[in-house]
Amino acid sequence: MSLLEQIDKSRTPRHVAIIMDGNGRWAKNQGKERIFGHSHGVEAVRAALKAATKSGVEYLTLYAFSTENWNRPKEEVDALMNLLVHTIVGELDELDENGVRLHAIGDLNNLPTDCQRELQRAIEHTSGHTRVNLILALNYSARWEITHAVKAIISAGTRAEDVTDDLFAAHLSTAAFPDPELLIRTSGEERISNFLLWQIAYAELYFTKTLWPDFREDDFYAALLDFQSRERRFGKTSEQIAFEIQNPIAGNA
Ligand code: IPE
Ligand code: IPE
Ligand code: MG
């Protein structure tokens, strides 16, 4: 049985987020420039999106560029921005044909203008699609996002007693999406690197040594299967969770 067939479709996470890491090391392993790894990472993006669609994941968030990534050498940053524009333009028909709705989160106003323009165009062009949502985190960091939300809440004159979890979440750039249930990071690094800090409060974390350019559909399914083997307790006991599974209505009451 293939990995995809082993997935329990009734328990597929609605939202999977990925920290796509290891492009530089992948290129270095082959004696190539780092950007060679970034270009090959596009194939992995296609694979992840395809796998998400086939397994019934509704939202796929990809960490593509962090606010800290501006600190890389200028040639690498320029090459990454170029790759971004070319990929968005080049993949638009494919997104369209596959019912993919594109979104972007992050400090988008500080991206190069051609990036902003093509991104906006692709977002508008795909806005009618409903099969799967692809969310690109660009010039994103969780601390930027949280600070931004706090400023908006204060500027609106919100009273302290009205600040709730829900109100706060509604001011994040992910307000329209459910929280990710599964966070994948490739390349063997086991850290969050300023990604979705609020939203992953109860996400399952999955780390794989696979470098991002080598990531394929089966790597995505392996992560989903691992996710499905875990018991998500949300602060309760294992016995309570077992009872709820056997008595779905009583458990939820
Ligand atoms: C991830 O790969 C891509 C981005 C951060 C844009 P890296 O470029 O971080 O690759 P490594 O971690 O140096 O191998
Ligand atoms: C995180 O990867 C950011 C992206 C994947 C876009 P990094 O490679 O920049 O993270 P650190 O610096 O190793 O933590
Ligand atoms: Mg890295």
PDB file of C-alpha atoms in Angstrom, residues 61-168:
ATOM      1  CA  THR A  61       1.761  27.571   4.491  1.00  0.00           C
ATOM      2  CA  LEU A  62       5.347  27.767   3.260  1.00  0.00           C
ATOM      3  CA  TYR A  63       8.035  29.834   4.966  1.00  0.00           C
ATOM      4  CA  ALA A  64       9.827  31.273   1.950  1.00  0.00           C
ATOM      5  CA  PHE A  65      11.659  34.347   3.298  1.00  0.00           C
ATOM      6  CA  SER A  66      12.032  35.564   6.870  1.00  0.00           C
ATOM      7  CA  THR A  67      12.606  39.146   7.998  1.00  0.00           C
ATOM      8  CA  GLU A  68      16.031  37.903   9.176  1.00  0.00           C
ATOM      9  CA  ASN A  69      16.896  36.580   5.703  1.00  0.00           C
ATOM     10  CA  TRP A  70      17.632  40.176   4.586  1.00  0.00           C
ATOM     11  CA  ASN A  71      20.884  39.752   6.516  1.00  0.00           C
ATOM     12  CA  ARG A  72      22.187  37.293   3.894  1.00  0.00           C
ATOM     13  CA  PRO A  73      24.638  38.431   1.193  1.00  0.00           C
ATOM     14  CA  LYS A  74      22.994  40.866  -1.223  1.00  0.00           C
ATOM     15  CA  GLU A  75      23.502  38.582  -4.253  1.00  0.00           C
ATOM     16  CA  GLU A  76      21.625  35.781  -2.515  1.00  0.00           C
ATOM     17  CA  VAL A  77      18.753  38.056  -1.452  1.00  0.00           C
ATOM     18  CA  ASP A  78      18.485  39.510  -4.976  1.00  0.00           C
ATOM     19  CA  ALA A  79      18.557  36.035  -6.498  1.00  0.00           C
ATOM     20  CA  LEU A  80      15.850  34.835  -4.095  1.00  0.00           C
ATOM     21  CA  MET A  81      13.581  37.792  -4.944  1.00  0.00           C
ATOM     22  CA  ASN A  82      14.164  37.171  -8.632  1.00  0.00           C
ATOM     23  CA  LEU A  83      13.343  33.502  -8.240  1.00  0.00           C
ATOM     24  CA  LEU A  84      10.186  34.436  -6.377  1.00  0.00           C
ATOM     25  CA  VAL A  85       8.938  36.718  -9.157  1.00  0.00           C
ATOM     26  CA  HIS A  86       9.783  34.199 -11.886  1.00  0.00           C
ATOM     27  CA  THR A  87       8.205  31.322 -10.004  1.00  0.00           C
ATOM     28  CA  ILE A  88       4.974  33.214  -9.340  1.00  0.00           C
ATOM     29  CA  VAL A  89       4.693  34.270 -12.987  1.00  0.00           C
ATOM     30  CA  GLY A  90       5.765  30.862 -14.319  1.00  0.00           C
ATOM     31  CA  GLU A  91       3.493  28.782 -12.071  1.00  0.00           C
ATOM     32  CA  LEU A  92       0.342  30.884 -12.337  1.00  0.00           C
ATOM     33  CA  ASP A  93      -1.323  28.748 -15.030  1.00  0.00           C
ATOM     34  CA  GLU A  94      -0.535  25.610 -13.058  1.00  0.00           C
ATOM     35  CA  LEU A  95      -2.051  27.110  -9.892  1.00  0.00           C
ATOM     36  CA  ASP A  96      -5.093  28.104 -11.882  1.00  0.00           C
ATOM     37  CA  GLU A  97      -5.596  24.665 -13.424  1.00  0.00           C
ATOM     38  CA  ASN A  98      -5.270  22.961 -10.054  1.00  0.00           C
ATOM     39  CA  GLY A  99      -7.734  25.168  -8.188  1.00  0.00           C
ATOM     40  CA  VAL A 100      -5.064  26.674  -5.955  1.00  0.00           C
ATOM     41  CA  ARG A 101      -5.840  29.941  -4.213  1.00  0.00           C
ATOM     42  CA  LEU A 102      -2.698  31.914  -3.443  1.00  0.00           C
ATOM     43  CA  HIS A 103      -2.266  34.058  -0.314  1.00  0.00           C
ATOM     44  CA  ALA A 104       0.730  35.823   1.208  1.00  0.00           C
ATOM     45  CA  ILE A 105       1.537  36.750   4.806  1.00  0.00           C
ATOM     46  CA  GLY A 106       4.324  38.982   6.085  1.00  0.00           C
ATOM     47  CA  ASP A 107       5.554  42.534   5.710  1.00  0.00           C
ATOM     48  CA  LEU A 108       4.710  42.575   2.007  1.00  0.00           C
ATOM     49  CA  ASN A 109       5.018  46.358   1.572  1.00  0.00           C
ATOM     50  CA  ASN A 110       8.756  46.061   2.031  1.00  0.00           C
ATOM     51  CA  LEU A 111       9.276  43.520  -0.744  1.00  0.00           C
ATOM     52  CA  PRO A 112      10.705  44.783  -4.069  1.00  0.00           C
ATOM     53  CA  THR A 113       7.954  46.446  -6.128  1.00  0.00           C
ATOM     54  CA  ASP A 114       7.991  43.860  -8.951  1.00  0.00           C
ATOM     55  CA  CYS A 115       7.514  41.136  -6.318  1.00  0.00           C
ATOM     56  CA  GLN A 116       4.605  42.989  -4.764  1.00  0.00           C
ATOM     57  CA  ARG A 117       3.026  43.549  -8.168  1.00  0.00           C
ATOM     58  CA  GLU A 118       3.266  39.938  -9.396  1.00  0.00           C
ATOM     59  CA  LEU A 119       2.222  38.578  -6.030  1.00  0.00           C
ATOM     60  CA  GLN A 120      -0.843  40.814  -5.927  1.00  0.00           C
ATOM     61  CA  ARG A 121      -1.730  39.885  -9.485  1.00  0.00           C
ATOM     62  CA  ALA A 122      -1.489  36.155  -8.741  1.00  0.00           C
ATOM     63  CA  ILE A 123      -3.456  36.524  -5.497  1.00  0.00           C
ATOM     64  CA  GLU A 124      -6.277  38.342  -7.289  1.00  0.00           C
ATOM     65  CA  HIS A 125      -6.165  36.001 -10.268  1.00  0.00           C
ATOM     66  CA  THR A 126      -6.586  32.886  -8.078  1.00  0.00           C
ATOM     67  CA  SER A 127      -8.998  34.400  -5.554  1.00  0.00           C
ATOM     68  CA  GLY A 128     -11.957  32.392  -6.858  1.00  0.00           C
ATOM     69  CA  HIS A 129     -10.314  29.002  -6.267  1.00  0.00           C
ATOM     70  CA  THR A 130     -11.336  26.793  -3.367  1.00  0.00           C
ATOM     71  CA  ARG A 131      -9.591  23.426  -3.757  1.00  0.00           C
ATOM     72  CA  VAL A 132      -6.489  24.252  -1.745  1.00  0.00           C
ATOM     73  CA  ASN A 133      -4.985  27.419  -0.235  1.00  0.00           C
ATOM     74  CA  LEU A 134      -1.273  28.071  -0.702  1.00  0.00           C
ATOM     75  CA  ILE A 135      -0.017  30.670   1.778  1.00  0.00           C
ATOM     76  CA  LEU A 136       3.465  32.076   1.180  1.00  0.00           C
ATOM     77  CA  ALA A 137       5.205  33.597   4.198  1.00  0.00           C
ATOM     78  CA  LEU A 138       7.337  36.363   2.677  1.00  0.00           C
ATOM     79  CA  ASN A 139       9.340  38.879   4.621  1.00  0.00           C
ATOM     80  CA  TYR A 140       7.580  37.226   7.519  1.00  0.00           C
ATOM     81  CA  SER A 141       8.485  36.811  11.153  1.00  0.00           C
ATOM     82  CA  ALA A 142       6.197  35.956  14.032  1.00  0.00           C
ATOM     83  CA  ARG A 143       7.550  38.759  16.224  1.00  0.00           C
ATOM     84  CA  TRP A 144       6.912  41.273  13.427  1.00  0.00           C
ATOM     85  CA  GLU A 145       3.374  39.914  13.082  1.00  0.00           C
ATOM     86  CA  ILE A 146       2.663  39.978  16.820  1.00  0.00           C
ATOM     87  CA  THR A 147       4.039  43.520  17.197  1.00  0.00           C
ATOM     88  CA  HIS A 148       1.954  44.592  14.208  1.00  0.00           C
ATOM     89  CA  ALA A 149      -1.181  43.090  15.805  1.00  0.00           C
ATOM     90  CA  VAL A 150      -0.528  44.833  19.130  1.00  0.00           C
ATOM     91  CA  LYS A 151      -0.155  48.179  17.358  1.00  0.00           C
ATOM     92  CA  ALA A 152      -3.428  47.654  15.471  1.00  0.00           C
ATOM     93  CA  ILE A 153      -5.296  46.662  18.630  1.00  0.00           C
ATOM     94  CA  ILE A 154      -4.017  49.713  20.530  1.00  0.00           C
ATOM     95  CA  SER A 155      -4.639  52.076  17.574  1.00  0.00           C
ATOM     96  CA  ALA A 156      -8.258  50.894  17.443  1.00  0.00           C
ATOM     97  CA  GLY A 157      -8.682  52.072  21.037  1.00  0.00           C
ATOM     98  CA  THR A 158      -9.520  48.560  22.259  1.00  0.00           C
ATOM     99  CA  ARG A 159     -10.171  48.323  25.999  1.00  0.00           C
ATOM    100  CA  ALA A 160      -7.865  45.940  27.900  1.00  0.00           C
ATOM    101  CA  GLU A 161     -10.811  43.830  29.086  1.00  0.00           C
ATOM    102  CA  ASP A 162     -11.877  43.267  25.475  1.00  0.00           C
ATOM    103  CA  VAL A 163      -8.552  41.698  24.467  1.00  0.00           C
ATOM    104  CA  THR A 164      -9.134  37.954  24.135  1.00  0.00           C
ATOM    105  CA  ASP A 165      -7.374  35.098  22.343  1.00  0.00           C
ATOM    106  CA  ASP A 166      -9.870  35.391  19.500  1.00  0.00           C
ATOM    107  CA  LEU A 167      -9.526  39.155  19.175  1.00  0.00           C
ATOM    108  CA  PHE A 168      -5.766  38.856  19.092  1.00  0.00           C
TER     109      PHE A 168
END
